[in-house]
Amino acid sequence: MLSTPSSPLSVLVIHGPNLNLLGQREPGIYGSVTLEEINSQLEAEAMKLEAKISAVQSNHEGVLVDTIHAARGQHQGIIINAGAYTHTSVAVRDALAAVKIPTVEVHLSNIYQREAFRHHSYIAPVAIGQISGFGAESYRLGLLALVHHLRH
Ligand code: DQA
């Protein structure tokens, strides 16, 4: 479905493995905000931008692939924090490349300040851009960047 003046931009927000534990999981790295709070903040921000979001979280690689496939014709953009699959999943990258939906990659932590195995992202080459290191704010900045990209 293409966005028209009467249908707001629809953005799919995908949260990968272990992000359901946000708020309890390594708060020194990921902060104390929960996934529900991030999704509520994004919904409020999307309303201001005359857009809407649908958020999905899964710990399973194949579910992430299926979710990306199902976005075709439903969403104009994707924000993805693929968690650890960022650094391992050719399948998630190939799904994003296949559907060709403009995608912004986000991370709560600055992956380049952390262990070497987090410095490589399979997703970055198929994303329009990446935002990393601003905690929950990375998602909001990602939404702003994506909506700006889609409208200009
Ligand atoms: C993360 C960074 C990844 O390296 C890690 O595996 C995560 C979260 C982040 O948001 O900072 O699960 O994507």
Tab-separated table of N, CA and C and ligand atoms in Angstrom:
chain	number	residue	atom	x	y	z
A	1	MET	N	0.855	-1.193	0.000
A	1	MET	CA	0.000	0.000	0.000
A	1	MET	C	0.887	1.239	0.000
A	2	LEU	N	0.699	2.102	-0.975
A	2	LEU	CA	1.497	3.323	-1.012
A	2	LEU	C	0.876	4.354	-0.089
A	3	SER	N	1.737	5.211	0.482
A	3	SER	CA	1.227	6.245	1.366
A	3	SER	C	0.595	7.359	0.534
A	4	THR	N	-0.571	7.799	0.896
A	4	THR	CA	-1.237	8.918	0.232
A	4	THR	C	-1.524	9.949	1.310
A	5	PRO	N	-1.980	11.152	0.932
A	5	PRO	CA	-2.267	12.143	1.970
A	5	PRO	C	-3.230	11.616	3.032
A	6	SER	N	-4.111	10.684	2.675
A	6	SER	CA	-5.081	10.185	3.657
A	6	SER	C	-4.558	8.975	4.437
A	7	SER	N	-3.454	8.371	3.994
A	7	SER	CA	-2.925	7.237	4.754
A	7	SER	C	-1.511	7.578	5.225
A	8	PRO	N	-1.303	7.660	6.552
A	8	PRO	CA	0.003	8.067	7.050
A	8	PRO	C	1.080	7.039	6.699
A	9	LEU	N	2.317	7.509	6.695
A	9	LEU	CA	3.441	6.589	6.496
A	9	LEU	C	3.394	5.504	7.544
A	10	SER	N	3.627	4.295	7.142
A	10	SER	CA	3.645	3.189	8.089
A	10	SER	C	5.067	2.646	8.205
A	11	VAL	N	5.552	2.586	9.435
A	11	VAL	CA	6.928	2.148	9.690
A	11	VAL	C	6.892	0.897	10.569
A	12	LEU	N	7.595	-0.122	10.124
A	12	LEU	CA	7.722	-1.355	10.904
A	12	LEU	C	8.985	-1.262	11.769
A	13	VAL	N	8.823	-1.461	13.074
A	13	VAL	CA	9.959	-1.432	13.995
A	13	VAL	C	10.228	-2.874	14.428
A	14	ILE	N	11.435	-3.356	14.129
A	14	ILE	CA	11.780	-4.755	14.438
A	14	ILE	C	12.844	-4.786	15.521
A	15	HIS	N	12.522	-5.467	16.598
A	15	HIS	CA	13.470	-5.660	17.697
A	15	HIS	C	13.890	-7.127	17.700
A	16	GLY	N	15.189	-7.360	17.692
A	16	GLY	CA	15.692	-8.722	17.640
A	16	GLY	C	15.893	-9.353	19.009
A	17	PRO	N	16.755	-10.384	19.066
A	17	PRO	CA	16.864	-11.220	20.262
A	17	PRO	C	17.338	-10.474	21.501
A	18	ASN	N	16.757	-10.872	22.609
A	18	ASN	CA	17.089	-10.394	23.965
A	18	ASN	C	16.596	-8.988	24.266
A	19	LEU	N	16.040	-8.314	23.271
A	19	LEU	CA	15.586	-6.946	23.520
A	19	LEU	C	14.276	-6.926	24.308
A	20	ASN	N	13.609	-8.077	24.401
A	20	ASN	CA	12.442	-8.186	25.293
A	20	ASN	C	12.847	-8.003	26.749
A	21	LEU	N	14.133	-8.195	27.044
A	21	LEU	CA	14.607	-8.077	28.433
A	21	LEU	C	15.113	-6.675	28.769
A	22	LEU	N	14.955	-5.735	27.850
A	22	LEU	CA	15.443	-4.376	28.133
A	22	LEU	C	14.839	-3.864	29.434
A	23	GLY	N	15.644	-3.142	30.188
A	23	GLY	CA	15.208	-2.671	31.503
A	23	GLY	C	15.840	-3.513	32.594
A	24	GLN	N	15.988	-4.832	32.322
A	24	GLN	CA	16.633	-5.738	33.280
A	24	GLN	C	17.997	-6.186	32.776
A	25	ARG	N	18.157	-6.182	31.463
A	25	ARG	CA	19.340	-6.764	30.837
A	25	ARG	C	20.495	-5.754	30.823
A	26	GLU	N	21.607	-6.101	31.477
A	26	GLU	CA	22.822	-5.270	31.455
A	26	GLU	C	22.494	-3.770	31.406
A	27	PRO	N	21.831	-3.250	32.447
A	27	PRO	CA	21.400	-1.839	32.382
A	27	PRO	C	22.548	-0.847	32.240
A	28	GLY	N	23.747	-1.246	32.678
A	28	GLY	CA	24.913	-0.373	32.511
A	28	GLY	C	25.224	-0.126	31.038
A	29	ILE	N	24.848	-1.074	30.191
A	29	ILE	CA	25.093	-0.936	28.745
A	29	ILE	C	23.838	-0.441	28.026
A	30	TYR	N	22.683	-1.041	28.386
A	30	TYR	CA	21.481	-0.779	27.588
A	30	TYR	C	20.491	0.176	28.244
A	31	GLY	N	20.792	0.597	29.496
A	31	GLY	CA	19.894	1.534	30.161
A	31	GLY	C	18.745	0.829	30.868
A	32	SER	N	17.884	1.623	31.487
A	32	SER	CA	16.807	1.051	32.304
A	32	SER	C	15.452	1.114	31.610
A	33	VAL	N	15.409	1.662	30.432
A	33	VAL	CA	14.134	1.786	29.723
A	33	VAL	C	13.698	0.405	29.195
A	34	THR	N	12.409	0.141	29.282
A	34	THR	CA	11.894	-1.154	28.810
A	34	THR	C	11.502	-1.056	27.326
A	35	LEU	N	11.305	-2.228	26.724
A	35	LEU	CA	10.900	-2.255	25.310
A	35	LEU	C	9.523	-1.597	25.134
A	36	GLU	N	8.638	-1.821	26.102
A	36	GLU	CA	7.302	-1.223	26.023
A	36	GLU	C	7.416	0.302	26.024
A	37	GLU	N	8.327	0.817	26.876
A	37	GLU	CA	8.514	2.281	26.929
A	37	GLU	C	9.077	2.805	25.609
A	38	ILE	N	10.021	2.078	25.044
A	38	ILE	CA	10.578	2.508	23.740
A	38	ILE	C	9.473	2.533	22.691
A	39	ASN	N	8.650	1.491	22.672
A	39	ASN	CA	7.572	1.447	21.674
A	39	ASN	C	6.564	2.576	21.886
A	40	SER	N	6.241	2.889	23.161
A	40	SER	CA	5.295	3.988	23.421
A	40	SER	C	5.885	5.317	22.982
A	41	GLN	N	7.186	5.524	23.284
A	41	GLN	CA	7.834	6.778	22.864
A	41	GLN	C	7.815	6.898	21.339
A	42	LEU	N	8.059	5.773	20.673
A	42	LEU	CA	8.074	5.802	19.201
A	42	LEU	C	6.680	6.076	18.641
A	43	GLU	N	5.666	5.505	19.281
A	43	GLU	CA	4.294	5.763	18.822
A	43	GLU	C	3.970	7.240	18.924
A	44	ALA	N	4.361	7.856	20.059
A	44	ALA	CA	4.085	9.289	20.273
A	44	ALA	C	4.843	10.118	19.239
A	45	GLU	N	6.099	9.769	18.998
A	45	GLU	CA	6.903	10.511	18.026
A	45	GLU	C	6.318	10.346	16.616
A	46	ALA	N	5.888	9.136	16.309
A	46	ALA	CA	5.311	8.879	14.985
A	46	ALA	C	4.058	9.733	14.773
A	47	MET	N	3.246	9.863	15.820
A	47	MET	CA	2.030	10.687	15.688
A	47	MET	C	2.378	12.116	15.332
A	48	LYS	N	3.412	12.654	16.009
A	48	LYS	CA	3.858	14.032	15.718
A	48	LYS	C	4.291	14.167	14.262
A	49	LEU	N	4.839	13.082	13.728
A	49	LEU	CA	5.354	13.099	12.349
A	49	LEU	C	4.280	12.687	11.338
A	50	GLU	N	3.056	12.520	11.824
A	50	GLU	CA	1.951	12.037	10.991
A	50	GLU	C	2.316	10.716	10.317
A	51	ALA	N	2.893	9.854	11.140
A	51	ALA	CA	3.233	8.505	10.696
A	51	ALA	C	2.692	7.532	11.739
A	52	LYS	N	2.799	6.246	11.454
A	52	LYS	CA	2.415	5.267	12.476
A	52	LYS	C	3.450	4.146	12.481
A	53	ILE	N	3.568	3.503	13.633
A	53	ILE	CA	4.521	2.401	13.725
A	53	ILE	C	3.804	1.116	14.126
A	54	SER	N	4.388	0.002	13.698
A	54	SER	CA	3.998	-1.316	14.212
A	54	SER	C	5.279	-1.942	14.724
A	55	ALA	N	5.265	-2.411	15.960
A	55	ALA	CA	6.496	-2.956	16.546
A	55	ALA	C	6.381	-4.464	16.736
A	56	VAL	N	7.481	-5.156	16.416
A	56	VAL	CA	7.551	-6.616	16.552
A	56	VAL	C	8.864	-6.950	17.247
A	57	GLN	N	8.824	-7.880	18.198
A	57	GLN	CA	10.071	-8.381	18.798
A	57	GLN	C	10.087	-9.886	18.644
A	58	SER	N	11.265	-10.420	18.270
A	58	SER	CA	11.402	-11.873	18.269
A	58	SER	C	12.835	-12.260	18.600
A	59	ASN	N	12.953	-13.404	19.258
A	59	ASN	CA	14.267	-13.974	19.556
A	59	ASN	C	14.708	-14.958	18.479
A	60	HIS	N	13.890	-15.102	17.420
A	60	HIS	CA	14.123	-16.154	16.427
A	60	HIS	C	14.448	-15.565	15.052
A	61	GLU	N	15.551	-15.996	14.502
A	61	GLU	CA	16.029	-15.453	13.229
A	61	GLU	C	14.992	-15.622	12.111
A	62	GLY	N	14.410	-16.823	12.015
A	62	GLY	CA	13.439	-17.078	10.943
A	62	GLY	C	12.200	-16.212	11.079
A	63	VAL	N	11.804	-15.919	12.317
A	63	VAL	CA	10.638	-15.046	12.521
A	63	VAL	C	10.975	-13.634	12.036
A	64	LEU	N	12.209	-13.204	12.270
A	64	LEU	CA	12.614	-11.877	11.781
A	64	LEU	C	12.565	-11.853	10.245
A	65	VAL	N	13.047	-12.925	9.615
A	65	VAL	CA	13.004	-13.016	8.143
A	65	VAL	C	11.549	-12.981	7.665
A	66	ASP	N	10.678	-13.782	8.286
A	66	ASP	CA	9.257	-13.798	7.892
A	66	ASP	C	8.622	-12.421	8.087
A	67	THR	N	8.970	-11.752	9.179
A	67	THR	CA	8.398	-10.420	9.470
A	67	THR	C	8.823	-9.418	8.400
A	68	ILE	N	10.066	-9.502	7.974
A	68	ILE	CA	10.554	-8.595	6.918
A	68	ILE	C	9.824	-8.891	5.610
A	69	HIS	N	9.654	-10.168	5.274
A	69	HIS	CA	8.926	-10.518	4.031
A	69	HIS	C	7.490	-9.987	4.075
A	70	ALA	N	6.856	-10.126	5.243
A	70	ALA	CA	5.445	-9.734	5.369
A	70	ALA	C	5.264	-8.213	5.317
A	71	ALA	N	6.367	-7.471	5.413
A	71	ALA	CA	6.267	-5.995	5.381
A	71	ALA	C	5.978	-5.476	3.980
A	72	ARG	N	6.217	-6.318	2.971
A	72	ARG	CA	5.999	-5.864	1.590
A	72	ARG	C	4.554	-5.449	1.385
A	73	GLY	N	4.363	-4.246	0.856
A	73	GLY	CA	3.012	-3.762	0.594
A	73	GLY	C	2.290	-3.263	1.831
A	74	GLN	N	2.911	-3.389	3.001
A	74	GLN	CA	2.265	-2.974	4.252
A	74	GLN	C	2.936	-1.752	4.877
A	75	HIS	N	4.254	-1.678	4.755
A	75	HIS	CA	5.027	-0.617	5.419
A	75	HIS	C	5.950	0.049	4.409
A	76	GLN	N	6.130	1.352	4.597
A	76	GLN	CA	7.003	2.089	3.669
A	76	GLN	C	8.454	2.131	4.158
A	77	GLY	N	8.670	1.851	5.445
A	77	GLY	CA	10.029	1.885	5.978
A	77	GLY	C	10.178	0.917	7.134
A	78	ILE	N	11.426	0.590	7.435
A	78	ILE	CA	11.731	-0.334	8.539
A	78	ILE	C	12.807	0.284	9.413
A	79	ILE	N	12.607	0.175	10.737
A	79	ILE	CA	13.675	0.444	11.706
A	79	ILE	C	14.001	-0.904	12.328
A	80	ILE	N	15.262	-1.262	12.312
A	80	ILE	CA	15.618	-2.568	12.876
A	80	ILE	C	16.780	-2.466	13.850
A	81	ASN	N	16.568	-3.043	15.024
A	81	ASN	CA	17.670	-3.367	15.927
A	81	ASN	C	17.700	-4.891	15.956
A	82	ALA	N	18.588	-5.455	15.177
A	82	ALA	CA	18.626	-6.918	15.049
A	82	ALA	C	19.396	-7.573	16.191
A	83	GLY	N	19.806	-6.779	17.202
A	83	GLY	CA	20.538	-7.359	18.331
A	83	GLY	C	21.752	-8.119	17.818
A	84	ALA	N	22.014	-9.273	18.419
A	84	ALA	CA	23.202	-10.047	18.045
A	84	ALA	C	23.159	-10.534	16.595
A	85	TYR	N	21.943	-10.658	16.013
A	85	TYR	CA	21.873	-11.093	14.608
A	85	TYR	C	22.483	-10.073	13.658
A	86	THR	N	22.635	-8.835	14.142
A	86	THR	CA	23.341	-7.811	13.353
A	86	THR	C	24.692	-8.342	12.882
A	87	HIS	N	25.348	-9.072	13.801
A	87	HIS	CA	26.740	-9.457	13.571
A	87	HIS	C	26.877	-10.861	12.985
A	88	THR	N	25.753	-11.551	12.812
A	88	THR	CA	25.836	-12.956	12.384
A	88	THR	C	24.927	-13.323	11.218
A	89	SER	N	23.867	-12.536	10.975
A	89	SER	CA	22.800	-13.073	10.128
A	89	SER	C	22.831	-12.583	8.687
A	90	VAL	N	23.315	-13.458	7.802
A	90	VAL	CA	23.212	-13.189	6.366
A	90	VAL	C	21.732	-13.272	5.955
A	91	ALA	N	20.962	-14.123	6.653
A	91	ALA	CA	19.544	-14.300	6.292
A	91	ALA	C	18.740	-13.018	6.527
A	92	VAL	N	18.980	-12.339	7.643
A	92	VAL	CA	18.247	-11.087	7.909
A	92	VAL	C	18.669	-10.028	6.883
A	93	ARG	N	19.958	-9.953	6.626
A	93	ARG	CA	20.440	-9.003	5.612
A	93	ARG	C	19.815	-9.290	4.243
A	94	ASP	N	19.794	-10.575	3.839
A	94	ASP	CA	19.251	-10.914	2.525
A	94	ASP	C	17.757	-10.597	2.450
A	95	ALA	N	17.042	-10.780	3.558
A	95	ALA	CA	15.605	-10.461	3.570
A	95	ALA	C	15.403	-8.965	3.338
A	96	LEU	N	16.208	-8.141	3.997
A	96	LEU	CA	16.085	-6.689	3.816
A	96	LEU	C	16.433	-6.304	2.379
A	97	ALA	N	17.477	-6.932	1.841
A	97	ALA	CA	17.866	-6.645	0.451
A	97	ALA	C	16.763	-7.086	-0.508
A	98	ALA	N	16.092	-8.191	-0.197
A	98	ALA	CA	15.056	-8.729	-1.088
A	98	ALA	C	13.827	-7.829	-1.138
A	99	VAL	N	13.390	-7.337	0.022
A	99	VAL	CA	12.140	-6.559	0.026
A	99	VAL	C	12.371	-5.118	-0.411
A	100	LYS	N	13.616	-4.668	-0.324
A	100	LYS	CA	13.985	-3.309	-0.784
A	100	LYS	C	13.145	-2.225	-0.109
A	101	ILE	N	12.801	-2.414	1.136
A	101	ILE	CA	12.091	-1.366	1.893
A	101	ILE	C	13.156	-0.538	2.614
A	102	PRO	N	13.148	0.804	2.435
A	102	PRO	CA	14.176	1.616	3.090
A	102	PRO	C	14.247	1.321	4.593
A	103	THR	N	15.468	1.042	5.055
A	103	THR	CA	15.670	0.550	6.421
A	103	THR	C	16.738	1.363	7.138
A	104	VAL	N	16.448	1.707	8.391
A	104	VAL	CA	17.453	2.327	9.259
A	104	VAL	C	17.818	1.316	10.343
A	105	GLU	N	19.106	1.093	10.498
A	105	GLU	CA	19.629	0.183	11.531
A	105	GLU	C	19.896	0.996	12.790
A	106	VAL	N	19.415	0.513	13.928
A	106	VAL	CA	19.671	1.235	15.183
A	106	VAL	C	20.244	0.292	16.236
A	107	HIS	N	21.029	0.880	17.122
A	107	HIS	CA	21.558	0.171	18.293
A	107	HIS	C	21.532	1.098	19.487
A	108	LEU	N	21.180	0.544	20.630
A	108	LEU	CA	21.209	1.336	21.871
A	108	LEU	C	22.642	1.697	22.238
A	109	SER	N	23.519	0.694	22.217
A	109	SER	CA	24.919	0.925	22.580
A	109	SER	C	25.706	1.316	21.330
A	110	ASN	N	26.882	1.905	21.572
A	110	ASN	CA	27.783	2.211	20.457
A	110	ASN	C	28.572	0.943	20.156
A	111	ILE	N	28.156	0.231	19.112
A	111	ILE	CA	28.751	-1.090	18.850
A	111	ILE	C	30.239	-0.987	18.517
A	112	TYR	N	30.694	0.184	18.098
A	112	TYR	CA	32.114	0.355	17.733
A	112	TYR	C	33.014	0.605	18.938
A	113	GLN	N	32.397	0.877	20.089
A	113	GLN	CA	33.181	1.036	21.327
A	113	GLN	C	33.266	-0.271	22.089
A	114	ARG	N	32.672	-1.315	21.563
A	114	ARG	CA	32.549	-2.562	22.315
A	114	ARG	C	33.451	-3.649	21.709
A	115	GLU	N	33.175	-4.917	22.027
A	115	GLU	CA	34.042	-6.009	21.570
A	115	GLU	C	34.164	-5.991	20.042
A	116	ALA	N	35.307	-6.497	19.556
A	116	ALA	CA	35.571	-6.473	18.104
A	116	ALA	C	34.478	-7.198	17.318
A	117	PHE	N	33.898	-8.274	17.897
A	117	PHE	CA	32.895	-9.024	17.119
A	117	PHE	C	31.624	-8.212	16.871
A	118	ARG	N	31.460	-7.099	17.614
A	118	ARG	CA	30.271	-6.248	17.370
A	118	ARG	C	30.558	-5.149	16.351
A	119	HIS	N	31.786	-5.053	15.875
A	119	HIS	CA	32.118	-3.937	14.986
A	119	HIS	C	31.630	-4.157	13.565
A	120	HIS	N	31.337	-5.422	13.221
A	120	HIS	CA	30.844	-5.689	11.870
A	120	HIS	C	29.329	-5.877	11.884
A	121	SER	N	28.676	-5.187	10.958
A	121	SER	CA	27.232	-5.360	10.788
A	121	SER	C	26.948	-5.888	9.394
A	122	TYR	N	26.218	-7.019	9.321
A	122	TYR	CA	25.771	-7.526	8.022
A	122	TYR	C	24.666	-6.648	7.443
A	123	ILE	N	24.021	-5.878	8.319
A	123	ILE	CA	22.860	-5.102	7.888
A	123	ILE	C	23.256	-3.753	7.300
A	124	ALA	N	24.343	-3.174	7.815
A	124	ALA	CA	24.727	-1.814	7.402
A	124	ALA	C	24.763	-1.625	5.879
A	125	PRO	N	25.317	-2.572	5.105
A	125	PRO	CA	25.391	-2.331	3.650
A	125	PRO	C	24.033	-2.296	2.952
A	126	VAL	N	22.990	-2.829	3.576
A	126	VAL	CA	21.669	-2.802	2.935
A	126	VAL	C	20.732	-1.799	3.605
A	127	ALA	N	21.255	-1.045	4.573
A	127	ALA	CA	20.452	-0.012	5.254
A	127	ALA	C	20.772	1.343	4.637
A	128	ILE	N	19.816	2.285	4.766
A	128	ILE	CA	20.141	3.635	4.284
A	128	ILE	C	21.069	4.320	5.271
A	129	GLY	N	21.058	3.916	6.533
A	129	GLY	CA	21.970	4.481	7.514
A	129	GLY	C	21.867	3.746	8.826
A	130	GLN	N	22.761	4.119	9.729
A	130	GLN	CA	22.847	3.426	11.027
A	130	GLN	C	22.973	4.464	12.144
A	131	ILE	N	22.255	4.233	13.255
A	131	ILE	CA	22.373	5.101	14.428
A	131	ILE	C	22.695	4.209	15.619
A	132	SER	N	23.795	4.511	16.290
A	132	SER	CA	24.328	3.597	17.298
A	132	SER	C	24.880	4.388	18.467
A	133	GLY	N	24.420	4.076	19.680
A	133	GLY	CA	25.087	4.645	20.852
A	133	GLY	C	24.295	5.653	21.645
A	134	PHE	N	23.050	5.904	21.292
A	134	PHE	CA	22.275	6.943	21.986
A	134	PHE	C	21.185	6.368	22.877
A	135	GLY	N	21.328	5.115	23.256
A	135	GLY	CA	20.314	4.489	24.100
A	135	GLY	C	18.973	4.466	23.375
A	136	ALA	N	17.889	4.614	24.141
A	136	ALA	CA	16.555	4.575	23.532
A	136	ALA	C	16.385	5.667	22.479
A	137	GLU	N	17.134	6.744	22.644
A	137	GLU	CA	17.071	7.864	21.695
A	137	GLU	C	17.498	7.421	20.277
A	138	SER	N	18.298	6.364	20.176
A	138	SER	CA	18.696	5.885	18.834
A	138	SER	C	17.463	5.547	17.995
A	139	TYR	N	16.437	4.970	18.646
A	139	TYR	CA	15.225	4.607	17.903
A	139	TYR	C	14.495	5.860	17.406
A	140	ARG	N	14.390	6.875	18.302
A	140	ARG	CA	13.667	8.095	17.916
A	140	ARG	C	14.413	8.801	16.780
A	141	LEU	N	15.736	8.877	16.912
A	141	LEU	CA	16.537	9.494	15.851
A	141	LEU	C	16.410	8.697	14.552
A	142	GLY	N	16.352	7.380	14.687
A	142	GLY	CA	16.185	6.529	13.509
A	142	GLY	C	14.856	6.793	12.816
A	143	LEU	N	13.800	6.974	13.611
A	143	LEU	CA	12.478	7.251	13.040
A	143	LEU	C	12.490	8.602	12.318
A	144	LEU	N	13.091	9.615	12.952
A	144	LEU	CA	13.173	10.940	12.306
A	144	LEU	C	13.911	10.836	10.980
A	145	ALA	N	15.045	10.136	10.994
A	145	ALA	CA	15.858	10.012	9.777
A	145	ALA	C	15.096	9.266	8.696
A	146	LEU	N	14.399	8.213	9.075
A	146	LEU	CA	13.673	7.399	8.100
A	146	LEU	C	12.522	8.194	7.478
A	147	VAL	N	11.740	8.868	8.324
A	147	VAL	CA	10.597	9.636	7.807
A	147	VAL	C	11.102	10.755	6.900
A	148	HIS	N	12.190	11.417	7.309
A	148	HIS	CA	12.769	12.470	6.467
A	148	HIS	C	13.193	11.880	5.116
A	149	HIS	N	13.843	10.741	5.158
A	149	HIS	CA	14.289	10.088	3.914
A	149	HIS	C	13.088	9.748	3.020
A	150	LEU	N	12.032	9.239	3.621
A	150	LEU	CA	10.876	8.804	2.818
A	150	LEU	C	10.126	9.991	2.215
A	151	ARG	N	10.191	11.141	2.905
A	151	ARG	CA	9.391	12.294	2.419
A	151	ARG	C	10.197	13.219	1.523
A	152	HIS	N	11.519	13.080	1.471
A	152	HIS	CA	12.321	14.039	0.682
A	152	HIS	C	13.089	13.325	-0.428
B	1	DQA	C1	22.583	-4.109	20.337
B	1	DQA	C2	24.087	-4.359	20.187
B	1	DQA	C3	24.354	-5.814	19.847
B	1	DQA	O1	25.747	-6.036	19.724
B	1	DQA	C4	23.810	-6.722	20.934
B	1	DQA	O2	23.993	-8.075	20.578
B	1	DQA	C5	22.392	-6.432	21.270
B	1	DQA	C6	21.951	-5.052	21.341
B	1	DQA	C7	22.280	-2.660	20.806
B	1	DQA	O3	21.150	-2.240	20.660
B	1	DQA	O4	23.171	-1.991	21.328
B	1	DQA	O5	21.612	-7.331	21.563
B	1	DQA	O6	21.974	-4.284	19.078
